[in-house]
Amino acid sequence: MGFLMLIYAFLVFHFLFMIWKWVDRKRDQECYILDYECYKPSDDRMVDTEFSGDVIKRNKALGLIEYKFLLKAIVSSGIGEQTYAPRIMFDGREENPTLQDGIIEMEEFFQDSIQKLLTRSGISAQEIDVLVVNVSMLSAVPSLSAMIVNHYKMRDDIKVFNLTGMGCSASLISVNIVQSIFKSYKNKYALVVTSESLSPNWYSGNDRSMILSNCLFRTGGCAVLLTNNRALNHKPMLKLKCLVRTHHGAKDDSYNCCIQTEDEQGRQGFHLGKSLPKSATRALVDNLRVIAPKILPISELIRFMVVSLVRKLSTISSSTKGGSNSPRPVINFRTGVDHFCLHTGGKAVIDGLGMSLELCEYDLEPARMTLHRFGNTSASSLWYVLGYMEAKKRMKKGDRVLMISFGAGFKCNSCLWEVVRDDMGDGPNVWKDSIDCYPPKTLANPFMQKYGWINDEDPSTFVMR
């Protein structure tokens, strides 16, 4: 009898030990953000109305029709007069870029933001175990990641990933790579570097689907330091709860709606097609369908299912009687999310996300202000939005932050972070010098006031002033 009791006790303790071991291993697989640093170029690279007009005038391929289109696009873009452009624009060489122009643009960002991040965190470059770099429209040899390894003299056993062509959603792809590595290795530091090279990618033609990108994209970047070292659980800012990636590259209209290509004259540019809104909506719906059960309380999911069932039954009933359909049910994401960090792809993108998620202006404010202050900085834009919320001291311990981004391919990626510190907003921030001015009384820019006369011009007598 005693022997059997010992066996039973052993089995029970073994079972409990295996559970503890599984829980302990899961704790080592967590993904935390220790710190991040958004890039802020020098003030001499600021793009105001007058400079924008000068750049547009330099493009001799434009006519009155294109000028009117550009004026409408810029006025409605949501972009202000304090965004930044690469140095090549101020040298007047945007139509004849070199590979070195793109590399220099990236070097300025790497040497500024990565150095600030490492210095502030107290982590040396030699302690970094994983490096993930995403710059979609610049492929150099050696790679940009190799450039960082060389500059900071990182270890020879560092795991390096260099992503190109992934578009504006690439920073969450980079985080996903780090998350996957953290599941297999304990106590590691990872550095995610996300930006876009604009110097070699200015479009100098007159195809309206391609000159639109000139109005939206601006210089920016972000370096993010992550870890799964649980001994540092008092230091991290955010903890990754879940991440979902949706890829619609198999659909031809989605694949072609956002693509780097050449116009009829052979000028290279970035085409934004008419099917883009439809493709983005479709990708968003599929992405939210997967992430919603992971981040929302069961009560909200049950409520949504019941309302959907009632609507379906009422639709069937009304169709037999000739009545109208009831309103489409919408999931209330605020039941599981406190803050929304949305991709600043443009005013229309932010408005569309607001409508799809039924968000209020308070929820959309960080994305709108980021678009106005920094423009669309591609994959790094999410971190400027996060910086705005941090500078405004909106976040407190326990809050949940939903990030949503879109990218060429076509992709929609999202993730949920949990705030793990109460002092978010106390440290250095890219918004520090301008946060008190936001939100401004109006987001209207002076382009219409300065160039509105173009709308009254006669094509036969038009001369650009």
Coordinates of C-alpha atoms in Angstrom, one line a residue, residues 21 35 37 74 112 129 140-141 145 166-167 179 222 231 248 274 280-281 321 326 336 340 357 371 404 406 416 458:
K21 CA 8.4 23.4 -16.6
D35 CA 12.9 50.9 -25.7
E37 CA 13.9 55.5 -30.9
I74 CA -1.8 67.6 -51.2
D112 CA 21.6 58.7 -35.2
D129 CA 21.9 38.6 -30.5
A140 CA 22.5 47.2 -51.5
V141 CA 25.5 44.8 -51.5
S145 CA 22.1 44.9 -42.1
M166 CA 7.8 44.1 -47.8
G167 CA 6.2 47.5 -47.8
Q179 CA 9.1 36.6 -31.7
C222 CA 12.8 53.7 -36.0
A231 CA 15.2 39.0 -15.4
H248 CA -3.4 38.4 -50.2
K274 CA -7.8 52.2 -57.9
A280 CA -7.1 47.0 -48.1
T281 CA -10.6 46.5 -46.8
K321 CA -42.2 40.5 -46.7
S326 CA -31.2 45.7 -40.5
G336 CA -10.5 44.6 -25.5
F340 CA -5.3 52.1 -31.5
L357 CA -13.6 49.8 -36.4
L371 CA 0.5 62.0 -40.6
I404 CA -2.6 47.7 -37.6
F406 CA -0.9 47.6 -44.5
L416 CA -1.6 43.6 -29.5
D458 CA -7.1 78.0 -69.0

